[in-house]
PDB file of N, CA and C in Angstrom:
ATOM      1  N   UNK A1001      -5.604 -10.294  12.281  1.00  0.00           N
ATOM      2  CA  UNK A1001      -5.088 -11.566  12.269  1.00  0.00           C
ATOM      3  C   UNK A1001      -4.246 -11.752  10.983  1.00  0.00           C
ATOM      4  N   UNK A1002      -3.195 -12.375  11.041  1.00  0.00           N
ATOM      5  CA  UNK A1002      -2.353 -12.564   9.857  1.00  0.00           C
ATOM      6  C   UNK A1002      -1.823 -14.010   9.867  1.00  0.00           C
ATOM      7  N   UNK A1003      -1.325 -14.425   8.730  1.00  0.00           N
ATOM      8  CA  UNK A1003      -0.739 -15.738   8.547  1.00  0.00           C
ATOM      9  C   UNK A1003       0.735 -15.615   8.244  1.00  0.00           C
ATOM     10  N   UNK A1004       1.476 -16.583   8.696  1.00  0.00           N
ATOM     11  CA  UNK A1004       2.952 -16.631   8.452  1.00  0.00           C
ATOM     12  C   UNK A1004       3.164 -17.627   7.344  1.00  0.00           C
ATOM     13  N   UNK A1005       3.801 -17.224   6.227  1.00  0.00           N
ATOM     14  CA  UNK A1005       4.143 -18.054   5.132  1.00  0.00           C
ATOM     15  C   UNK A1005       5.619 -18.022   4.874  1.00  0.00           C
ATOM     16  N   UNK A1006       6.233 -19.195   4.797  1.00  0.00           N
ATOM     17  CA  UNK A1006       7.672 -19.272   4.530  1.00  0.00           C
ATOM     18  C   UNK A1006       7.831 -19.762   3.147  1.00  0.00           C
ATOM     19  N   UNK A1007       8.629 -19.037   2.308  1.00  0.00           N
ATOM     20  CA  UNK A1007       8.839 -19.342   0.880  1.00  0.00           C
ATOM     21  C   UNK A1007      10.363 -19.588   0.699  1.00  0.00           C
ATOM     22  N   UNK A1008      10.699 -20.692   0.089  1.00  0.00           N
ATOM     23  CA  UNK A1008      12.102 -20.925  -0.298  1.00  0.00           C
ATOM     24  C   UNK A1008      12.239 -20.649  -1.801  1.00  0.00           C
ATOM     25  N   UNK A1009      13.212 -19.903  -2.185  1.00  0.00           N
ATOM     26  CA  UNK A1009      13.426 -19.630  -3.580  1.00  0.00           C
ATOM     27  C   UNK A1009      14.909 -19.949  -3.903  1.00  0.00           C
ATOM     28  N   UNK A1010      15.166 -20.293  -5.144  1.00  0.00           N
ATOM     29  CA  UNK A1010      16.578 -20.560  -5.571  1.00  0.00           C
ATOM     30  C   UNK A1010      17.485 -19.356  -5.358  1.00  0.00           C
ATOM     31  N   UNK A1011      18.768 -19.616  -5.282  1.00  0.00           N
ATOM     32  CA  UNK A1011      19.751 -18.503  -5.092  1.00  0.00           C
ATOM     33  C   UNK A1011      19.729 -17.473  -6.202  1.00  0.00           C
ATOM     34  N   UNK A1012      19.380 -17.958  -7.465  1.00  0.00           N
ATOM     35  CA  UNK A1012      19.419 -17.051  -8.593  1.00  0.00           C
ATOM     36  C   UNK A1012      18.266 -16.090  -8.677  1.00  0.00           C
ATOM     37  N   UNK A1013      17.289 -16.233  -7.774  1.00  0.00           N
ATOM     38  CA  UNK A1013      16.126 -15.301  -7.756  1.00  0.00           C
ATOM     39  C   UNK A1013      16.512 -13.986  -7.105  1.00  0.00           C
ATOM     40  N   UNK A1014      16.245 -12.859  -7.762  1.00  0.00           N
ATOM     41  CA  UNK A1014      16.559 -11.544  -7.186  1.00  0.00           C
ATOM     42  C   UNK A1014      15.576 -11.314  -6.098  1.00  0.00           C
ATOM     43  N   UNK A1015      16.055 -11.295  -4.844  1.00  0.00           N
ATOM     44  CA  UNK A1015      15.101 -11.147  -3.687  1.00  0.00           C
ATOM     45  C   UNK A1015      14.264  -9.899  -3.709  1.00  0.00           C
ATOM     46  N   UNK A1016      14.890  -8.804  -4.118  1.00  0.00           N
ATOM     47  CA  UNK A1016      14.166  -7.506  -4.161  1.00  0.00           C
ATOM     48  C   UNK A1016      13.035  -7.534  -5.153  1.00  0.00           C
ATOM     49  N   UNK A1017      13.339  -8.001  -6.372  1.00  0.00           N
ATOM     50  CA  UNK A1017      12.256  -8.086  -7.373  1.00  0.00           C
ATOM     51  C   UNK A1017      11.174  -9.075  -7.004  1.00  0.00           C
ATOM     52  N   UNK A1018      11.547 -10.211  -6.353  1.00  0.00           N
ATOM     53  CA  UNK A1018      10.593 -11.161  -5.849  1.00  0.00           C
ATOM     54  C   UNK A1018       9.649 -10.551  -4.855  1.00  0.00           C
ATOM     55  N   UNK A1019      10.262  -9.871  -3.914  1.00  0.00           N
ATOM     56  CA  UNK A1019       9.456  -9.235  -2.868  1.00  0.00           C
ATOM     57  C   UNK A1019       8.455  -8.205  -3.432  1.00  0.00           C
ATOM     58  N   UNK A1020       8.930  -7.383  -4.411  1.00  0.00           N
ATOM     59  CA  UNK A1020       8.107  -6.366  -5.065  1.00  0.00           C
ATOM     60  C   UNK A1020       6.924  -7.093  -5.774  1.00  0.00           C
ATOM     61  N   UNK A1021       7.228  -8.175  -6.516  1.00  0.00           N
ATOM     62  CA  UNK A1021       6.130  -8.836  -7.233  1.00  0.00           C
ATOM     63  C   UNK A1021       5.173  -9.475  -6.247  1.00  0.00           C
ATOM     64  N   UNK A1022       5.681 -10.013  -5.158  1.00  0.00           N
ATOM     65  CA  UNK A1022       4.814 -10.658  -4.210  1.00  0.00           C
ATOM     66  C   UNK A1022       3.928  -9.602  -3.520  1.00  0.00           C
ATOM     67  N   UNK A1023       4.484  -8.463  -3.180  1.00  0.00           N
ATOM     68  CA  UNK A1023       3.675  -7.456  -2.545  1.00  0.00           C
ATOM     69  C   UNK A1023       2.641  -6.857  -3.487  1.00  0.00           C
ATOM     70  N   UNK A1024       2.896  -6.770  -4.785  1.00  0.00           N
ATOM     71  CA  UNK A1024       1.919  -6.302  -5.785  1.00  0.00           C
ATOM     72  C   UNK A1024       0.782  -7.308  -5.788  1.00  0.00           C
ATOM     73  N   UNK A1025       1.076  -8.621  -5.871  1.00  0.00           N
ATOM     74  CA  UNK A1025       0.071  -9.642  -5.827  1.00  0.00           C
ATOM     75  C   UNK A1025      -0.762  -9.627  -4.623  1.00  0.00           C
ATOM     76  N   UNK A1026      -0.093  -9.413  -3.486  1.00  0.00           N
ATOM     77  CA  UNK A1026      -0.802  -9.348  -2.173  1.00  0.00           C
ATOM     78  C   UNK A1026      -1.735  -8.154  -2.157  1.00  0.00           C
ATOM     79  N   UNK A1027      -1.256  -7.047  -2.608  1.00  0.00           N
ATOM     80  CA  UNK A1027      -2.142  -5.806  -2.617  1.00  0.00           C
ATOM     81  C   UNK A1027      -3.336  -5.988  -3.585  1.00  0.00           C
ATOM     82  N   UNK A1028      -3.129  -6.658  -4.668  1.00  0.00           N
ATOM     83  CA  UNK A1028      -4.203  -6.872  -5.600  1.00  0.00           C
ATOM     84  C   UNK A1028      -5.330  -7.792  -5.043  1.00  0.00           C
ATOM     85  N   UNK A1029      -4.895  -8.634  -4.101  1.00  0.00           N
ATOM     86  CA  UNK A1029      -5.842  -9.612  -3.511  1.00  0.00           C
ATOM     87  C   UNK A1029      -6.466  -9.093  -2.180  1.00  0.00           C
ATOM     88  N   UNK A1030      -6.132  -7.879  -1.817  1.00  0.00           N
ATOM     89  CA  UNK A1030      -6.665  -7.338  -0.589  1.00  0.00           C
ATOM     90  C   UNK A1030      -8.064  -6.713  -0.795  1.00  0.00           C
ATOM     91  N   UNK A1031      -8.822  -6.526   0.281  1.00  0.00           N
ATOM     92  CA  UNK A1031     -10.148  -5.869   0.152  1.00  0.00           C
ATOM     93  C   UNK A1031      -9.958  -4.424  -0.326  1.00  0.00           C
ATOM     94  N   UNK A1032     -11.084  -3.830  -0.777  1.00  0.00           N
ATOM     95  CA  UNK A1032     -11.046  -2.464  -1.327  1.00  0.00           C
ATOM     96  C   UNK A1032     -10.546  -1.453  -0.249  1.00  0.00           C
ATOM     97  N   UNK A1033     -10.900  -1.709   0.977  1.00  0.00           N
ATOM     98  CA  UNK A1033     -10.561  -0.805   2.045  1.00  0.00           C
ATOM     99  C   UNK A1033      -9.665  -1.549   3.016  1.00  0.00           C
ATOM    100  N   UNK A1034      -8.607  -0.845   3.528  1.00  0.00           N
ATOM    101  CA  UNK A1034      -7.720  -1.496   4.495  1.00  0.00           C
ATOM    102  C   UNK A1034      -7.255  -0.444   5.481  1.00  0.00           C
ATOM    103  N   UNK A1035      -7.115  -0.835   6.663  1.00  0.00           N
ATOM    104  CA  UNK A1035      -6.628   0.071   7.754  1.00  0.00           C
ATOM    105  C   UNK A1035      -5.211   0.462   7.365  1.00  0.00           C
ATOM    106  N   UNK A1036      -4.930   1.776   7.565  1.00  0.00           N
ATOM    107  CA  UNK A1036      -3.611   2.313   7.157  1.00  0.00           C
ATOM    108  C   UNK A1036      -2.531   1.713   7.984  1.00  0.00           C
ATOM    109  N   UNK A1037      -2.742   1.407   9.217  1.00  0.00           N
ATOM    110  CA  UNK A1037      -1.719   0.805  10.083  1.00  0.00           C
ATOM    111  C   UNK A1037      -1.375  -0.585   9.565  1.00  0.00           C
ATOM    112  N   UNK A1038      -2.381  -1.321   9.171  1.00  0.00           N
ATOM    113  CA  UNK A1038      -2.135  -2.659   8.644  1.00  0.00           C
ATOM    114  C   UNK A1038      -1.314  -2.610   7.317  1.00  0.00           C
ATOM    115  N   UNK A1039      -1.710  -1.656   6.474  1.00  0.00           N
ATOM    116  CA  UNK A1039      -1.079  -1.483   5.133  1.00  0.00           C
ATOM    117  C   UNK A1039       0.412  -1.147   5.384  1.00  0.00           C
ATOM    118  N   UNK A1040       0.662  -0.242   6.314  1.00  0.00           N
ATOM    119  CA  UNK A1040       2.047   0.144   6.623  1.00  0.00           C
ATOM    120  C   UNK A1040       2.838  -1.015   7.124  1.00  0.00           C
ATOM    121  N   UNK A1041       2.203  -1.813   7.983  1.00  0.00           N
ATOM    122  CA  UNK A1041       2.917  -3.045   8.470  1.00  0.00           C
ATOM    123  C   UNK A1041       3.213  -3.972   7.385  1.00  0.00           C
ATOM    124  N   UNK A1042       2.282  -4.240   6.468  1.00  0.00           N
ATOM    125  CA  UNK A1042       2.548  -5.120   5.381  1.00  0.00           C
ATOM    126  C   UNK A1042       3.638  -4.701   4.419  1.00  0.00           C
ATOM    127  N   UNK A1043       3.709  -3.343   4.258  1.00  0.00           N
ATOM    128  CA  UNK A1043       4.706  -2.808   3.357  1.00  0.00           C
ATOM    129  C   UNK A1043       6.015  -2.550   4.037  1.00  0.00           C
ATOM    130  N   UNK A1044       6.070  -2.705   5.348  1.00  0.00           N
ATOM    131  CA  UNK A1044       7.321  -2.446   6.111  1.00  0.00           C
ATOM    132  C   UNK A1044       7.630  -0.990   6.255  1.00  0.00           C
ATOM    133  N   UNK A1045       6.610  -0.118   6.277  1.00  0.00           N
ATOM    134  CA  UNK A1045       6.818   1.296   6.478  1.00  0.00           C
ATOM    135  C   UNK A1045       6.728   1.600   7.986  1.00  0.00           C
ATOM    136  N   UNK A1046       7.778   2.094   8.546  1.00  0.00           N
ATOM    137  CA  UNK A1046       7.799   2.342   9.975  1.00  0.00           C
ATOM    138  C   UNK A1046       7.571   3.852  10.266  1.00  0.00           C
ATOM    139  N   UNK A1047       8.145   4.675   9.478  1.00  0.00           N
ATOM    140  CA  UNK A1047       8.041   6.096   9.740  1.00  0.00           C
ATOM    141  C   UNK A1047       8.013   6.813   8.382  1.00  0.00           C
ATOM    142  N   UNK A1048       7.215   7.791   8.286  1.00  0.00           N
ATOM    143  CA  UNK A1048       7.169   8.604   7.058  1.00  0.00           C
ATOM    144  C   UNK A1048       7.659  10.096   7.438  1.00  0.00           C
ATOM    145  N   UNK A1049       8.466  10.678   6.572  1.00  0.00           N
ATOM    146  CA  UNK A1049       8.990  11.975   6.888  1.00  0.00           C
ATOM    147  C   UNK A1049       8.494  13.008   5.853  1.00  0.00           C
ATOM    148  N   UNK A1050       8.152  12.512   4.672  1.00  0.00           N
ATOM    149  CA  UNK A1050       7.711  13.420   3.585  1.00  0.00           C
ATOM    150  C   UNK A1050       6.305  13.859   3.753  1.00  0.00           C
ATOM    151  N   UNK A1051       6.021  15.129   3.456  1.00  0.00           N
ATOM    152  CA  UNK A1051       4.651  15.603   3.452  1.00  0.00           C
ATOM    153  C   UNK A1051       4.305  15.780   1.970  1.00  0.00           C
ATOM    154  N   UNK A1052       3.111  15.333   1.644  1.00  0.00           N
ATOM    155  CA  UNK A1052       2.641  15.449   0.243  1.00  0.00           C
ATOM    156  C   UNK A1052       1.721  16.562   0.115  1.00  0.00           C
ATOM    157  N   UNK A1053       1.967  17.486  -0.792  1.00  0.00           N
ATOM    158  CA  UNK A1053       1.057  18.625  -0.999  1.00  0.00           C
ATOM    159  C   UNK A1053       0.026  18.209  -2.033  1.00  0.00           C
ATOM    160  N   UNK A1054      -1.234  18.501  -1.707  1.00  0.00           N
ATOM    161  CA  UNK A1054      -2.286  18.187  -2.655  1.00  0.00           C
ATOM    162  C   UNK A1054      -2.698  19.469  -3.391  1.00  0.00           C
ATOM    163  N   UNK A1055      -2.590  19.452  -4.704  1.00  0.00           N
ATOM    164  CA  UNK A1055      -2.946  20.625  -5.483  1.00  0.00           C
ATOM    165  C   UNK A1055      -4.360  21.063  -5.233  1.00  0.00           C
ATOM    166  N   UNK A1056      -4.579  22.371  -5.354  1.00  0.00           N
ATOM    167  CA  UNK A1056      -5.936  22.924  -5.122  1.00  0.00           C
ATOM    168  C   UNK A1056      -7.020  22.301  -5.985  1.00  0.00           C
ATOM    169  N   UNK A1057      -6.663  21.923  -7.233  1.00  0.00           N
ATOM    170  CA  UNK A1057      -7.668  21.291  -8.122  1.00  0.00           C
ATOM    171  C   UNK A1057      -8.120  19.967  -7.566  1.00  0.00           C
ATOM    172  N   UNK A1058      -7.194  19.213  -7.010  1.00  0.00           N
ATOM    173  CA  UNK A1058      -7.611  17.928  -6.454  1.00  0.00           C
ATOM    174  C   UNK A1058      -8.507  18.038  -5.236  1.00  0.00           C
ATOM    175  N   UNK A1059      -8.184  19.036  -4.420  1.00  0.00           N
ATOM    176  CA  UNK A1059      -8.984  19.273  -3.201  1.00  0.00           C
ATOM    177  C   UNK A1059     -10.483  19.540  -3.659  1.00  0.00           C
ATOM    178  N   UNK A1060     -10.671  20.343  -4.736  1.00  0.00           N
ATOM    179  CA  UNK A1060     -12.016  20.585  -5.238  1.00  0.00           C
ATOM    180  C   UNK A1060     -12.705  19.316  -5.644  1.00  0.00           C
ATOM    181  N   UNK A1061     -11.975  18.446  -6.329  1.00  0.00           N
ATOM    182  CA  UNK A1061     -12.560  17.168  -6.822  1.00  0.00           C
ATOM    183  C   UNK A1061     -12.872  16.338  -5.596  1.00  0.00           C
ATOM    184  N   UNK A1062     -11.991  16.247  -4.631  1.00  0.00           N
ATOM    185  CA  UNK A1062     -12.222  15.412  -3.445  1.00  0.00           C
ATOM    186  C   UNK A1062     -13.512  15.895  -2.692  1.00  0.00           C
ATOM    187  N   UNK A1063     -13.663  17.247  -2.668  1.00  0.00           N
ATOM    188  CA  UNK A1063     -14.819  17.773  -1.999  1.00  0.00           C
ATOM    189  C   UNK A1063     -16.118  17.407  -2.707  1.00  0.00           C
ATOM    190  N   UNK A1064     -16.073  17.448  -4.022  1.00  0.00           N
ATOM    191  CA  UNK A1064     -17.233  17.066  -4.866  1.00  0.00           C
ATOM    192  C   UNK A1064     -17.541  15.540  -4.667  1.00  0.00           C
ATOM    193  N   UNK A1065     -16.527  14.765  -4.606  1.00  0.00           N
ATOM    194  CA  UNK A1065     -16.749  13.336  -4.428  1.00  0.00           C
ATOM    195  C   UNK A1065     -17.322  13.055  -3.030  1.00  0.00           C
ATOM    196  N   UNK A1066     -16.881  13.729  -2.044  1.00  0.00           N
ATOM    197  CA  UNK A1066     -17.404  13.563  -0.729  1.00  0.00           C
ATOM    198  C   UNK A1066     -18.915  13.955  -0.681  1.00  0.00           C
ATOM    199  N   UNK A1067     -19.307  15.051  -1.343  1.00  0.00           N
ATOM    200  CA  UNK A1067     -20.655  15.507  -1.365  1.00  0.00           C
ATOM    201  C   UNK A1067     -21.491  14.485  -2.127  1.00  0.00           C
ATOM    202  N   UNK A1068     -20.939  13.914  -3.217  1.00  0.00           N
ATOM    203  CA  UNK A1068     -21.692  12.958  -4.044  1.00  0.00           C
ATOM    204  C   UNK A1068     -21.992  11.666  -3.243  1.00  0.00           C
ATOM    205  N   UNK A1069     -21.019  11.312  -2.420  1.00  0.00           N
ATOM    206  CA  UNK A1069     -21.164  10.032  -1.631  1.00  0.00           C
ATOM    207  C   UNK A1069     -22.135  10.126  -0.547  1.00  0.00           C
ATOM    208  N   UNK A1070     -22.538  11.375  -0.103  1.00  0.00           N
ATOM    209  CA  UNK A1070     -23.455  11.524   1.011  1.00  0.00           C
ATOM    210  C   UNK A1070     -24.805  11.074   0.686  1.00  0.00           C
TER     211      UNK A1070
END
C-alpha cells in the first residue's frame, strides 16, 4: 500500500536535486528491510543490465555472517 503526495515547488528549485534529496529522506525513514520490488518501484528502476561482481574476500565475509546469524 502506498500514499500519493503532491508537492508544489517554486520554479527556481532544481527538480533533480529536490528529487534526490526527497528520495534520500524517504529511504532513511523506511524500515530496515524492504522488498526489492518495492524499492525498485520507489526509485524508478525498471530494468537493470549491469552485473556486479562480488570479490572473493566479500563472499567469505558474507558466508561468515550467514553462519553467525544462524
